[in-house]
Short mmCIF file of C-alpha atoms and ligand atoms in Angstrom, two decimals:
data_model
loop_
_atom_site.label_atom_id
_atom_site.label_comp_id
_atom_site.label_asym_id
_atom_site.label_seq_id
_atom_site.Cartn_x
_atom_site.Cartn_y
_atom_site.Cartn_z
CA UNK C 1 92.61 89.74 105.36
CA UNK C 2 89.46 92.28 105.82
CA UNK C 3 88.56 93.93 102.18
CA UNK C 4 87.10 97.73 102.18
CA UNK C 5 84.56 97.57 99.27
CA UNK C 6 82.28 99.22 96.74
CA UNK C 7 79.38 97.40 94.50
CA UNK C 8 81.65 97.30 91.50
CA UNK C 9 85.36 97.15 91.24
CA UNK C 10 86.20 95.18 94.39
CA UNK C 11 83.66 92.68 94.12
CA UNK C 12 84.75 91.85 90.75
CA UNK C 13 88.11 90.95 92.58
CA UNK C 14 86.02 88.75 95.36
CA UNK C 15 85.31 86.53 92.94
CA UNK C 16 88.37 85.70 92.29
CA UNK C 17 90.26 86.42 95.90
CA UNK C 18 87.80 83.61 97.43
CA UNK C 19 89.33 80.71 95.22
CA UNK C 20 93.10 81.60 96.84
CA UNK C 21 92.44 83.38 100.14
CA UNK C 22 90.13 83.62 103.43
CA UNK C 23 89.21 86.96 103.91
CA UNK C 24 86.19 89.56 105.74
CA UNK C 25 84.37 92.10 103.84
CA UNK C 26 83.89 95.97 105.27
CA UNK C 27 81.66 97.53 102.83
CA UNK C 28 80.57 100.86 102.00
CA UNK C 29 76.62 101.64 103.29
CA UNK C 30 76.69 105.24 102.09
CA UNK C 31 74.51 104.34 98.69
CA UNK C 32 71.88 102.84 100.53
CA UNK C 33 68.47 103.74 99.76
CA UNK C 34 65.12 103.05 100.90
CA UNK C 35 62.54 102.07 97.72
CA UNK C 36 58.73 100.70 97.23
CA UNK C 37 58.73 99.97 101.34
CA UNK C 38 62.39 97.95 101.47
CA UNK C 39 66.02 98.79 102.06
CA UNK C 40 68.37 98.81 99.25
CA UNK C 41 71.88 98.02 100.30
CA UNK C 42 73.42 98.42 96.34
CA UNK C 43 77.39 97.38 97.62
CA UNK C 44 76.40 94.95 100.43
CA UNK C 45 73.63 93.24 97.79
CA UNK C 46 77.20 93.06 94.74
CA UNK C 47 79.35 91.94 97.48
CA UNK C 48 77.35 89.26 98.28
CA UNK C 49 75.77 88.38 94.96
CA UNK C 50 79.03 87.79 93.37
CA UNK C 51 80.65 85.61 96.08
CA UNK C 52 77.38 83.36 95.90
CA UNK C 53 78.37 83.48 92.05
CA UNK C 54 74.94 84.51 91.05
CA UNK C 55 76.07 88.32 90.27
CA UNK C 56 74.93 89.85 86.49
CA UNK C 57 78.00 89.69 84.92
CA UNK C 58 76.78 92.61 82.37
CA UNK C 59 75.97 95.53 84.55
CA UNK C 60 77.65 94.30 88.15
CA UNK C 61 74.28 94.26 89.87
CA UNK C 62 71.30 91.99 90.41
CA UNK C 63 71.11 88.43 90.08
CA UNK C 64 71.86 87.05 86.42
CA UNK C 65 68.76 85.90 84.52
CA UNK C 66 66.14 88.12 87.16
CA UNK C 67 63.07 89.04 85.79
CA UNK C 68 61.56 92.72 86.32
CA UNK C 69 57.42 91.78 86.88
CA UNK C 70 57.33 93.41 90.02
CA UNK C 71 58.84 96.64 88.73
CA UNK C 72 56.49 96.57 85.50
CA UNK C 73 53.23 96.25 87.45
CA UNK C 74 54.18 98.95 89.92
CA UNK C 75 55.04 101.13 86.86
CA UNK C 76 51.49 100.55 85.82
CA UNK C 77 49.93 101.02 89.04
CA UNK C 78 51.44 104.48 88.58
CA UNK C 79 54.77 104.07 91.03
CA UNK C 80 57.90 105.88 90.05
CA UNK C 81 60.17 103.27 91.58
CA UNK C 82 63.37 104.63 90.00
CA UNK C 83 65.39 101.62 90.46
CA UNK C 84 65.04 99.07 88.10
CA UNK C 85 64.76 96.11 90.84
CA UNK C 86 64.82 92.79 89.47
CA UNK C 87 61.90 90.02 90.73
CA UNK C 88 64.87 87.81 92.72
CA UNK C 89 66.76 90.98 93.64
CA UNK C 90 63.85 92.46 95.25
CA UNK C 91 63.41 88.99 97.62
CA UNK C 92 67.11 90.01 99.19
CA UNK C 93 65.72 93.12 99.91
CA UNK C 94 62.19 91.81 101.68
CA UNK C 95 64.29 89.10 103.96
CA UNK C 96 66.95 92.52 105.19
CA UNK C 97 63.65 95.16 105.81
CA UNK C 98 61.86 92.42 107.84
CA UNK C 99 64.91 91.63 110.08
CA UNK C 100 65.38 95.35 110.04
CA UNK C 101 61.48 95.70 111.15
CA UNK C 102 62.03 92.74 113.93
CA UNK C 103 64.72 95.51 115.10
CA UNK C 104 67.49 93.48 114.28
CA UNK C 105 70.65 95.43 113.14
CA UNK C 106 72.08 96.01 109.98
CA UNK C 107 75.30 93.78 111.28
CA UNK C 108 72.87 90.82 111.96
CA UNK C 109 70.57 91.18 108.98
CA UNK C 110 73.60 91.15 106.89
CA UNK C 111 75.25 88.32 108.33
CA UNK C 112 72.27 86.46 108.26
CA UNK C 113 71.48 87.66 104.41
CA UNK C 114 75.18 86.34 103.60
CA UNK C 115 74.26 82.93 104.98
CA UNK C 116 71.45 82.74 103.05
CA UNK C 117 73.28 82.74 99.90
CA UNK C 118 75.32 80.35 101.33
CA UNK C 119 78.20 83.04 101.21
CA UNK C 120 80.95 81.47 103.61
CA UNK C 121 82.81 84.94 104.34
CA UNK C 122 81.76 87.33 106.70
CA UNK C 123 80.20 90.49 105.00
CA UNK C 124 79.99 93.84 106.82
CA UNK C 125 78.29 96.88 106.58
CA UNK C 126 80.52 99.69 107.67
CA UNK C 127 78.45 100.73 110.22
CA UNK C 128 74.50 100.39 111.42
CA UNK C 129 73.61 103.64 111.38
CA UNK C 130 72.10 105.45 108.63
CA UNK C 131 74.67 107.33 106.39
CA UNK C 132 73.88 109.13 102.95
CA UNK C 133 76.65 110.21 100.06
CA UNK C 134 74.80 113.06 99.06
CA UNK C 135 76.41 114.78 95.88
CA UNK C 136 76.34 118.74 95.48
CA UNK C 137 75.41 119.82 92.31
CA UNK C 138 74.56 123.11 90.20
CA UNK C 139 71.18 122.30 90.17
CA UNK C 140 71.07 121.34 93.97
CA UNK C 141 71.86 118.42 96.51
CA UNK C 142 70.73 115.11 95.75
CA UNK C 143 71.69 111.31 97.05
CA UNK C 144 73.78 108.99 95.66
CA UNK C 145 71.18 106.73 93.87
CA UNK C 146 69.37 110.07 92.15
CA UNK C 147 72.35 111.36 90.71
CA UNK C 148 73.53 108.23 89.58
CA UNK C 149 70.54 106.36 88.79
CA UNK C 150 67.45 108.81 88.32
CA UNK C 151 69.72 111.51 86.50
CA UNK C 152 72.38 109.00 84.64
CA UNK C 153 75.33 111.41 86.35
CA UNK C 154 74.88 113.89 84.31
CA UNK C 155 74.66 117.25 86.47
CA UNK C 156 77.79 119.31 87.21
CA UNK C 157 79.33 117.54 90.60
CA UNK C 158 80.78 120.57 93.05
CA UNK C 159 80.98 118.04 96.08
CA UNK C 160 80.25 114.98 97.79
CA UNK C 161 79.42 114.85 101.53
CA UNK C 162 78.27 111.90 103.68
CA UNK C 163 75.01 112.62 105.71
CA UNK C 164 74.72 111.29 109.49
CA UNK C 165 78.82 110.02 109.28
CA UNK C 166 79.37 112.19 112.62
CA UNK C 167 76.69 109.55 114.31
CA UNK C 168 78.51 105.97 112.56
CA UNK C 169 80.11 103.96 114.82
CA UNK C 170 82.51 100.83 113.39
CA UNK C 171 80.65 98.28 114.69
CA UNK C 172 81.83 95.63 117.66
CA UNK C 173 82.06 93.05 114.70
CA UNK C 174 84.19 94.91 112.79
CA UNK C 175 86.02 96.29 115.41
CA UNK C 176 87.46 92.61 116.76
CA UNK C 177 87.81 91.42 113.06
CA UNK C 178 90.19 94.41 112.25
CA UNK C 179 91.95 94.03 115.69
CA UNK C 180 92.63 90.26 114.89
CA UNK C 181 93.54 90.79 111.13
CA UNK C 182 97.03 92.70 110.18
CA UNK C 183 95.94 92.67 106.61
CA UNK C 184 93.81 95.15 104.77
CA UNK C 185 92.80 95.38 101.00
CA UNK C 186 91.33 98.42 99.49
CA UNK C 187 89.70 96.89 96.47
CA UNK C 188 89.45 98.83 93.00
CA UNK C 189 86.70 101.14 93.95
CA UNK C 190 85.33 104.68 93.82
CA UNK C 191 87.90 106.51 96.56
CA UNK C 192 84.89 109.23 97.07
CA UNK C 193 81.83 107.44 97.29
CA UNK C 194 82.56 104.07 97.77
CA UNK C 195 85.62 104.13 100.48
CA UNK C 196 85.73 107.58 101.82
CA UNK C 197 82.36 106.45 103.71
CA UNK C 198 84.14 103.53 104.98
CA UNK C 199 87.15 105.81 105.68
CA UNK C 200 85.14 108.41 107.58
CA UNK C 201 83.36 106.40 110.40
CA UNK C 202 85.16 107.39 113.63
CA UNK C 203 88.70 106.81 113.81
CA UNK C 204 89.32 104.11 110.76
CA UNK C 205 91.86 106.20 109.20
CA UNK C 206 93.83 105.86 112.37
CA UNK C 207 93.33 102.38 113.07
CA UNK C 208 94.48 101.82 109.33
CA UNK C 209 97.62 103.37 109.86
CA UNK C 210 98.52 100.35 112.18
CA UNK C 211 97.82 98.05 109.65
CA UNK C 212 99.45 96.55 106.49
CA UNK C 213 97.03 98.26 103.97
CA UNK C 214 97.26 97.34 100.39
CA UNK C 215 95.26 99.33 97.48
CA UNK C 216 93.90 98.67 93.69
CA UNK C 217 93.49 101.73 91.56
CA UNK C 218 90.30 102.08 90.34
CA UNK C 219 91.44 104.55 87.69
CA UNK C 220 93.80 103.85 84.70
CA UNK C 221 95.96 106.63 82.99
CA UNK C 222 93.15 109.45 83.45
CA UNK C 223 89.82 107.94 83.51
CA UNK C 224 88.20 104.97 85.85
CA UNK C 225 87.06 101.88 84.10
CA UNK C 226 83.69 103.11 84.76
CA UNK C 227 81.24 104.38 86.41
CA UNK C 228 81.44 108.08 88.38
CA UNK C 229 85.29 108.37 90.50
CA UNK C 230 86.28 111.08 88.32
CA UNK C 231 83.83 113.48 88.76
CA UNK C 232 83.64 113.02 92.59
CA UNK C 233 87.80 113.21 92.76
CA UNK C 234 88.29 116.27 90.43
CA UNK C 235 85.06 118.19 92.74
CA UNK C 236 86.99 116.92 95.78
CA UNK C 237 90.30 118.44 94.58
CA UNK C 238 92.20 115.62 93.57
CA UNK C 239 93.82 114.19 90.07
CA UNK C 240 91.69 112.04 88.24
CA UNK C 241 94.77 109.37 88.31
CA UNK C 242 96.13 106.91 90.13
CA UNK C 243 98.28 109.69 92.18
CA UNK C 244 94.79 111.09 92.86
CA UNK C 245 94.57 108.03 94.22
CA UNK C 246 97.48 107.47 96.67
CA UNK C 247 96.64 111.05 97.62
CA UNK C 248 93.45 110.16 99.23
CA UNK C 249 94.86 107.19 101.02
CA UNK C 250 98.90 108.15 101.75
CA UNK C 251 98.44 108.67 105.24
CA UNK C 252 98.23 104.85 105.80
CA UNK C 253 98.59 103.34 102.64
CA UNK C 254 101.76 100.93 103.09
CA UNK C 255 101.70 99.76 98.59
CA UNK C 256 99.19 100.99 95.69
CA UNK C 257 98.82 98.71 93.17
CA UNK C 258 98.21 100.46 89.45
CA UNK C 259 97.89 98.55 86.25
CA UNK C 260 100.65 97.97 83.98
CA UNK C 261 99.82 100.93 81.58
CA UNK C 262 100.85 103.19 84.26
CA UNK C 263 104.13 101.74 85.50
CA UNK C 264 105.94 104.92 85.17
CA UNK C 265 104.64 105.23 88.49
CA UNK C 266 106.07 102.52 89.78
CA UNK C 267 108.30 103.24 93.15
CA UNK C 268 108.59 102.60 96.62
CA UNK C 269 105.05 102.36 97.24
CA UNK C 270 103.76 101.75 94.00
CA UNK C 271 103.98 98.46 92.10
CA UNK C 272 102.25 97.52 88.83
CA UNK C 273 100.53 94.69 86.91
CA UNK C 274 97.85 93.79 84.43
CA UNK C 275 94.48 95.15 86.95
CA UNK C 276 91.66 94.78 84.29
CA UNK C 277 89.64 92.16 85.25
CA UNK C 278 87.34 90.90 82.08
CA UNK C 279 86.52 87.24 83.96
CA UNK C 280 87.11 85.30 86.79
CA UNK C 281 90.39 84.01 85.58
CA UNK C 282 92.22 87.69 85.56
CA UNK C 283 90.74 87.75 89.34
CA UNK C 284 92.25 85.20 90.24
CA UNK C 285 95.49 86.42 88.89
CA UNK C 286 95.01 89.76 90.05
CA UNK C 287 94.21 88.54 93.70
CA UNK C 288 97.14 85.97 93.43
CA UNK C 289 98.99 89.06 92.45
CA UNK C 290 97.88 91.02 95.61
CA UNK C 291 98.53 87.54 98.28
CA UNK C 292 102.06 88.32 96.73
CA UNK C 293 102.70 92.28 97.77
CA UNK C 294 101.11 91.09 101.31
CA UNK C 295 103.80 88.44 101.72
CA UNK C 296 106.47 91.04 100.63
CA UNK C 297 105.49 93.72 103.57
P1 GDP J 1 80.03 101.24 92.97
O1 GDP J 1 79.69 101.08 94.42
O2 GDP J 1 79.09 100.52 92.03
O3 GDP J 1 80.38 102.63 92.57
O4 GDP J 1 81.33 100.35 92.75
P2 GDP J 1 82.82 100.42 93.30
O5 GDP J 1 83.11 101.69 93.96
O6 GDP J 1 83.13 99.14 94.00
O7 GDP J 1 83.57 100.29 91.93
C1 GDP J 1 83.63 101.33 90.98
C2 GDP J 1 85.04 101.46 90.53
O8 GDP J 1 85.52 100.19 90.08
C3 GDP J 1 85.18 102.39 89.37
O9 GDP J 1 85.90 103.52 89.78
C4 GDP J 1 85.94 101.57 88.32
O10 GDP J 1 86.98 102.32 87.74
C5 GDP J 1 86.50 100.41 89.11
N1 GDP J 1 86.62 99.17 88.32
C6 GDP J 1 85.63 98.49 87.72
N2 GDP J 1 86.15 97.41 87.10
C7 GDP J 1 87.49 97.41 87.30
C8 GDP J 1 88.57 96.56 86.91
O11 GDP J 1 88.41 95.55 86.21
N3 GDP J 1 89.83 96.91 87.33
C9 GDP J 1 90.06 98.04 88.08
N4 GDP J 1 91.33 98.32 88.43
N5 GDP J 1 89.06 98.86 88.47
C10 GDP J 1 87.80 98.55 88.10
#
């Protein structure tokens, strides 16, 4: 199986989906920022944090237990690092913007970042090249990581583009993996800013529509669980809902999967079941759950 993911929702399911199943991990690079001299890779960094079981459990990023020295003493030296990078955290990023400096690719340094951690899947980035989701707002165009991060979400979103997506390539890795591998899972992430990237390098959308392609909702009755989704959907014309959902991804989506609240939806290409995932147990169940609509396509 080859998993699409964000830095939130879907690695909450890894977690769990490693116990039951073997699987590759595409993830989203659009969110990537560079800070105080090192690359920040927010989605690859959760992805691989929470398969090495080291994630924060509290706010889905970082390493559990990290201490912030680094960040304090640059605040005093006067630098406005608007990230609050954690002491351990900040070591990931060092090892990836050396390799990166050594001129090795984003494909390797990740791969070899992975091992590191002793992660035994294969993680991803959706492509090497540079790519930016940079949101549209009323009071001007900023990235990902400002509107989130510096400005807590709070400006008016009228639209989300991806900088530099016309120059991504899919990558030879991830090319073979998804020729080999019939299976793909589009975890319970943001369907703007987390898998539209992913979506929108070259001609995924089409290679998708070969494939058995199996989604989570991110959003429940009207609203996501958290973070930003609805925003980005209603300023990219769709329902904040799990509709809004299958709308972005009909054209190749073969089963959505929307939690049990919603099961009025339930049809075809729709099946429900309990997709809030408080601890490792309910993603275990949820990815058991998932192994289950695979076997039935
Ligand atoms: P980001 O890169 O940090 O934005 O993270 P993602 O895009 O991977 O995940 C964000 C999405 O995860 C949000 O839209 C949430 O609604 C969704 N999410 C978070 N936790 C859960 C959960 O337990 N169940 C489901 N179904 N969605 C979740």
């Amino acid at each position: 199986m080859i998993v699409l993911s964000g830095g939130t929702g879907t690695p909450k399911l890894l977690r769990g989906m490693k116990e039951v199943a073997d699987f590759e991990v595409v993830v989203n690079t659009a969110e990537d920022i560079w800070i105080s001299g090192n690359k920040i890779c927010p989605d690859i960094d959760s992805v691989i944090y929470s398969l090495a079981e080291i994630i924060d459990e509290n706010r889905w990023w970082g390493i559990r237990g990290d201490s912030f020295r680094t960040h304090e003493a640059l605040k005093k030296l006067g630098v406005d690092e608007f990230m609050m990078i954690g002491d351990l955290d900040r070591a990931t990023h060092i090892m990836r913007s050396e390799l990166l400096r050594k001129g090795k690719s984003l494909v390797e340094t990740t791969l070899e970042v992975a091992r590191a951690y002793g992660v035994k899947q294969r993680i991803f980035p959706m492509c090497n090249e540079d790519v930016a989701s940079i949101v549209v707002t009323r009071e001007g165009e900023m990235h990902f990581q400002e509107f989130w991060v510096k400005r807590r979400g709070t400006p008016e979103v009228l639209d989300v583009y991806f900088r530099g997506i016309e120059k991504a390539k899919i990558p030879e890795e991830v090319r073979r993996a998804l020729e080999k591998d019939e299976e793909v899972l589009i975890g319970p992430s943001n369907p703007i800013t987390s898998i539209l990237p992913i979506l929108s390098v070259e001609n995924m959308r089409e290679i998708l529509r070969e494939k058995k392609v199996v989604a989570i909702s991110p959003i429940v009755g009207r609203n996501p669980i958290s973070g930003p989704a609805g925003k980005f959907m209603k300023a990219k014309g769709f329902e904040v809902s799990p509709m809004g959902v299958f709308e972005i991804y009909k054209d190749f989506l073969s089963v959505l999967i929307v939690d049990e609240s919603d099961s009025a939806l339930v049809s075809e290409k729709i099946v429900a079941t309990n997709t809030i995932m408080k601890n490792k147990e309910d993603a275990i169940r949820l990815s058991e759950f998932v192994l289950k609509v695979f076997d039935s396509l």
